[in-house]
């Protein structure tokens, strides 16, 4: 073995030892934080999570110091109307020079699947913690549903959400004509088909999130099963770079979870992605610190780095043990 080979081996070992330590240092990032989300712009991370009656944004330059970040309430639910209750899963996106907040909500007094929809707010300020948020209304989805996300690929913009279809939740994709308008073409691309997607008495695919692979492949992670089950876990859909993303046949589903309960961390899911200045990819997700904690505010945000395999597929590994364990 040459000296160069030894150096490469040592560097690889250092990464293996350092990455978990970096993640473990602050997990969980906050004592509570279901449905965490991170957006990045101009050297800042903007974080948000489900709070139920409002949307707050945290602003920081170091995600591991999230508990020390500046925090601002940017929107509160109205006292009545279709988006007055159960404010869930906010996602912040910078699109066409403006900020947009997508969130799920229902109508007060009708907190059920039949009244859940995705809504969006707009802010022209360069800093989403400043300026005025304007209500752009409810997105006209083909089904009632939750957990809307947005991504650009191949010169097109897409919206994906978790749709209530009969007794289960599927993933539906639609091209967008602008950040608050969907095209008429809305296609169901994935339904629960495996036992691990049906834990907790519900057949659920939710929390879809886009990830661009280094080799051009397109990935959608999603959270499978009921959130109150310890079997809640991440699944993965894969499509080729030049595939028609509105064709269900373009998407291939992993037959097993790609991120599941382990190492004293339970029910990991509802993830997002971000990158640090060194180019490292990070997974953010919520999870419980004990078994059978159900789907409550005890779900807390955690982060850990991940990489991609030789074929360009993400390798998330297993949840890193919390610092307290």
XYZ file of C-alpha atoms in Angstrom:
325
model
C 0.000 0.000 0.000
C 1.426 3.383 -0.994
C 1.706 6.427 1.252
C -1.090 8.075 -0.771
C -3.324 5.050 -0.172
C -2.615 5.246 3.554
C -3.508 8.936 3.605
C -6.783 8.233 1.777
C -7.594 5.435 4.234
C -6.866 7.681 7.212
C -9.016 10.468 5.766
C -11.921 8.083 5.183
C -11.604 6.811 8.767
C -11.578 10.377 10.080
C -14.805 11.133 8.231
C -16.393 7.979 9.629
C -15.475 8.953 13.184
C -16.162 12.674 12.877
C -19.546 12.696 11.153
C -21.483 10.894 13.930
C -19.762 13.035 16.546
C -20.824 16.200 14.746
C -24.410 15.030 14.638
C -24.476 13.657 18.163
C -23.207 16.868 19.731
C -26.582 18.554 19.683
C -29.237 15.887 19.141
C -32.009 16.599 19.703
C -31.574 20.203 18.554
C -34.658 21.359 20.479
C -36.815 19.644 23.121
C -39.772 19.755 20.713
C -40.101 20.226 16.974
C -42.369 17.982 14.898
C -42.069 18.220 11.097
C -38.773 20.145 10.977
C -37.729 22.056 7.871
C -34.625 24.034 6.854
C -34.117 26.527 4.024
C -30.800 28.215 3.192
C -29.923 31.615 1.725
C -26.993 34.048 1.952
C -25.175 32.047 4.611
C -28.165 31.646 6.924
C -30.292 28.650 7.820
C -33.999 29.313 8.321
C -35.707 26.637 10.389
C -39.380 25.995 11.151
C -41.570 23.217 12.560
C -45.177 22.448 13.436
C -46.584 24.645 16.220
C -50.317 24.158 15.653
C -51.591 27.742 15.731
C -48.832 29.799 14.067
C -45.612 29.686 12.079
C -42.277 30.668 13.638
C -38.930 30.981 11.899
C -35.525 30.478 13.529
C -32.503 32.169 11.897
C -28.966 30.884 12.472
C -25.558 30.378 10.859
C -25.033 27.052 12.664
C -27.767 24.419 12.803
C -26.062 22.733 15.753
C -26.768 25.917 17.742
C -30.436 26.089 16.787
C -31.530 26.454 20.416
C -29.662 29.776 20.537
C -31.085 31.097 17.254
C -33.191 34.212 16.801
C -36.861 33.198 16.676
C -39.719 35.193 15.142
C -43.446 34.505 14.790
C -44.208 35.420 11.168
C -47.863 34.329 10.880
C -50.765 33.378 13.139
C -53.816 31.391 12.140
C -57.062 33.366 11.824
C -59.845 32.712 14.322
C -62.031 31.089 11.659
C -61.961 29.858 8.108
C -60.451 26.900 6.218
C -56.924 27.521 7.588
C -57.738 28.377 11.189
C -56.708 25.160 12.944
C -54.042 22.426 13.039
C -51.295 24.409 11.338
C -48.893 21.643 10.366
C -45.699 21.009 8.430
C -44.640 24.504 7.319
C -42.067 24.593 4.530
C -40.113 27.686 3.502
C -38.961 28.069 -0.126
C -37.256 30.904 -2.021
C -38.832 30.967 -5.483
C -38.606 33.564 -8.253
C -37.076 36.155 -5.937
C -39.657 35.825 -3.153
C -40.173 33.651 -0.082
C -43.095 31.236 0.132
C -44.394 29.343 3.157
C -46.439 26.234 2.390
C -48.372 24.742 5.284
C -51.185 22.315 6.026
C -54.318 23.393 7.908
C -57.934 22.561 8.595
C -61.041 24.453 9.630
C -61.732 25.010 13.307
C -64.506 22.645 14.365
C -63.764 20.286 11.458
C -60.363 18.880 12.337
C -60.477 15.800 10.116
C -59.049 14.483 6.868
C -62.022 15.806 4.895
C -61.066 19.381 5.800
C -57.262 19.310 5.501
C -55.629 21.313 2.729
C -52.344 22.986 1.785
C -52.042 26.782 1.809
C -49.287 29.227 0.899
C -48.028 32.637 2.059
C -45.765 35.036 0.092
C -43.131 37.523 1.262
C -41.019 39.724 -1.087
C -38.451 40.550 1.617
C -34.920 39.211 1.134
C -35.048 37.998 4.752
C -38.096 35.830 5.579
C -37.987 36.889 9.236
C -38.757 40.443 8.062
C -41.312 41.998 5.738
C -44.996 41.155 5.312
C -46.477 37.762 4.599
C -49.411 37.836 2.153
C -51.991 35.050 2.063
C -52.036 33.497 -1.420
C -54.759 31.047 -0.435
C -55.397 27.345 -0.749
C -53.715 25.312 -3.445
C -56.272 23.624 -5.686
C -55.233 20.038 -5.188
C -57.191 17.172 -6.696
C -57.570 15.563 -3.273
C -57.696 16.850 0.267
C -54.273 16.416 1.788
C -51.250 17.678 3.695
C -47.466 18.101 3.590
C -46.986 20.023 0.363
C -43.450 20.487 -0.970
C -41.981 22.217 -4.036
C -38.912 21.540 -6.181
C -37.403 22.507 -9.530
C -35.982 19.935 -11.930
C -35.222 19.961 -15.636
C -36.470 23.517 -16.065
C -39.848 22.725 -14.521
C -41.338 23.239 -11.079
C -43.302 20.531 -9.286
C -45.562 20.286 -6.250
C -45.902 17.009 -4.323
C -48.221 16.353 -1.406
C -49.754 13.571 0.671
C -53.265 13.012 -0.651
C -56.162 11.296 1.103
C -57.261 8.630 -1.371
C -59.911 6.335 0.076
C -58.597 4.732 3.263
C -54.948 5.541 2.566
C -52.578 8.427 1.819
C -50.739 8.537 -1.510
C -48.140 10.859 -3.015
C -49.476 13.078 -5.800
C -47.350 15.270 -8.089
C -48.377 18.263 -10.204
C -46.450 20.756 -12.352
C -46.843 24.356 -11.176
C -47.693 27.416 -13.281
C -46.581 29.729 -10.445
C -45.748 29.243 -6.743
C -49.436 29.170 -5.731
C -51.074 27.541 -8.778
C -51.032 23.900 -9.853
C -51.600 22.664 -13.375
C -54.602 20.477 -14.126
C -52.303 17.477 -14.531
C -52.122 15.911 -11.073
C -50.841 12.352 -10.907
C -50.776 9.747 -8.139
C -47.218 8.368 -8.194
C -47.087 6.177 -5.073
C -49.409 4.360 -2.669
C -48.736 2.220 0.424
C -47.916 -1.281 -0.818
C -45.576 -2.739 1.831
C -46.363 -3.837 5.376
C -43.828 -1.328 6.765
C -45.921 1.449 5.175
C -49.025 0.342 7.086
C -47.935 0.326 10.743
C -50.147 1.861 13.437
C -53.418 0.950 11.775
C -53.119 3.393 8.852
C -51.787 3.103 5.292
C -49.831 6.330 4.971
C -47.240 7.961 2.737
C -46.616 11.548 3.844
C -43.958 14.252 4.156
C -42.473 13.943 0.628
C -39.107 15.691 0.144
C -37.004 16.158 -2.983
C -33.303 15.302 -3.182
C -31.142 15.740 -6.270
C -28.592 12.974 -6.668
C -24.987 13.630 -7.719
C -25.403 11.468 -10.824
C -28.569 13.253 -11.922
C -31.110 10.877 -10.430
C -34.183 12.328 -8.721
C -35.160 11.134 -5.266
C -38.264 11.646 -3.155
C -38.103 10.564 0.456
C -41.366 10.101 2.313
C -42.577 9.091 5.759
C -44.440 5.800 5.916
C -47.066 4.510 8.381
C -48.941 6.327 11.133
C -46.854 8.874 13.038
C -47.936 7.335 16.369
C -46.247 4.035 15.480
C -42.625 3.220 16.294
C -42.652 1.700 12.800
C -42.824 5.196 11.308
C -39.846 5.385 8.927
C -38.494 6.873 5.710
C -39.078 5.364 2.300
C -37.485 6.345 -1.006
C -38.714 6.857 -4.569
C -36.183 7.090 -7.414
C -36.518 8.428 -10.958
C -33.994 8.922 -13.753
C -32.787 12.447 -14.486
C -34.632 12.732 -17.795
C -37.732 10.764 -16.807
C -41.236 12.170 -17.016
C -41.841 12.820 -13.328
C -45.600 12.921 -13.891
C -45.556 9.320 -15.117
C -46.015 6.883 -12.209
C -43.927 4.324 -14.100
C -40.910 6.649 -13.822
C -40.735 6.142 -10.064
C -39.208 3.075 -8.412
C -39.873 2.447 -4.730
C -37.340 0.993 -2.320
C -38.755 -2.310 -0.981
C -37.474 -1.575 2.529
C -37.229 1.549 4.713
C -34.119 3.645 4.125
C -34.138 5.131 7.660
C -35.859 3.493 10.635
C -35.867 3.217 14.428
C -32.471 2.282 15.893
C -29.931 3.217 18.560
C -32.540 4.436 21.045
C -34.149 6.771 18.494
C -37.725 5.881 17.567
C -40.123 6.707 14.743
C -37.747 8.858 12.670
C -39.435 10.700 9.837
C -40.765 13.873 8.226
C -37.323 14.835 7.042
C -35.647 17.602 5.085
C -32.186 18.238 3.656
C -29.532 20.923 3.860
C -25.834 21.382 3.143
C -23.022 22.869 5.220
C -20.400 25.176 3.636
C -17.986 22.242 3.336
C -20.415 20.601 0.891
C -21.556 17.884 3.284
C -25.168 16.750 2.961
C -27.280 16.632 6.120
C -30.562 14.994 6.976
C -32.931 16.746 9.392
C -35.825 14.750 10.826
C -37.999 14.413 13.887
C -37.975 11.390 16.159
C -38.825 10.208 19.647
C -36.301 9.497 22.380
C -38.167 6.444 23.664
C -40.563 3.706 22.532
C -44.320 4.252 22.266
C -44.082 8.044 22.679
C -46.714 8.369 19.951
C -47.337 11.408 17.757
C -46.958 14.315 20.193
C -44.876 17.433 20.830
C -42.191 15.148 22.259
C -41.074 14.520 18.684
C -37.875 16.559 18.423
C -35.611 17.638 15.552
C -32.342 15.833 14.928
C -29.639 16.116 12.268
C -26.923 13.882 10.895
C -24.736 13.792 7.778
C -25.180 11.326 4.945
C -23.513 10.489 1.662
C -24.260 8.826 -1.675
C -23.274 5.363 -2.832
C -21.370 4.542 -6.043
C -24.663 4.399 -7.975
C -25.667 7.859 -6.736
C -28.280 6.611 -4.240
C -28.367 8.328 -0.825
C -27.068 6.327 2.127
C -28.723 7.596 5.308
C -27.524 4.840 7.600
C -29.238 4.607 10.993
C -30.251 7.326 13.456
C -27.293 8.505 15.507
C -27.809 7.982 19.275
C -28.854 11.107 21.150
C -26.157 12.829 23.148
C -27.908 11.879 26.387
C -27.885 8.143 25.587
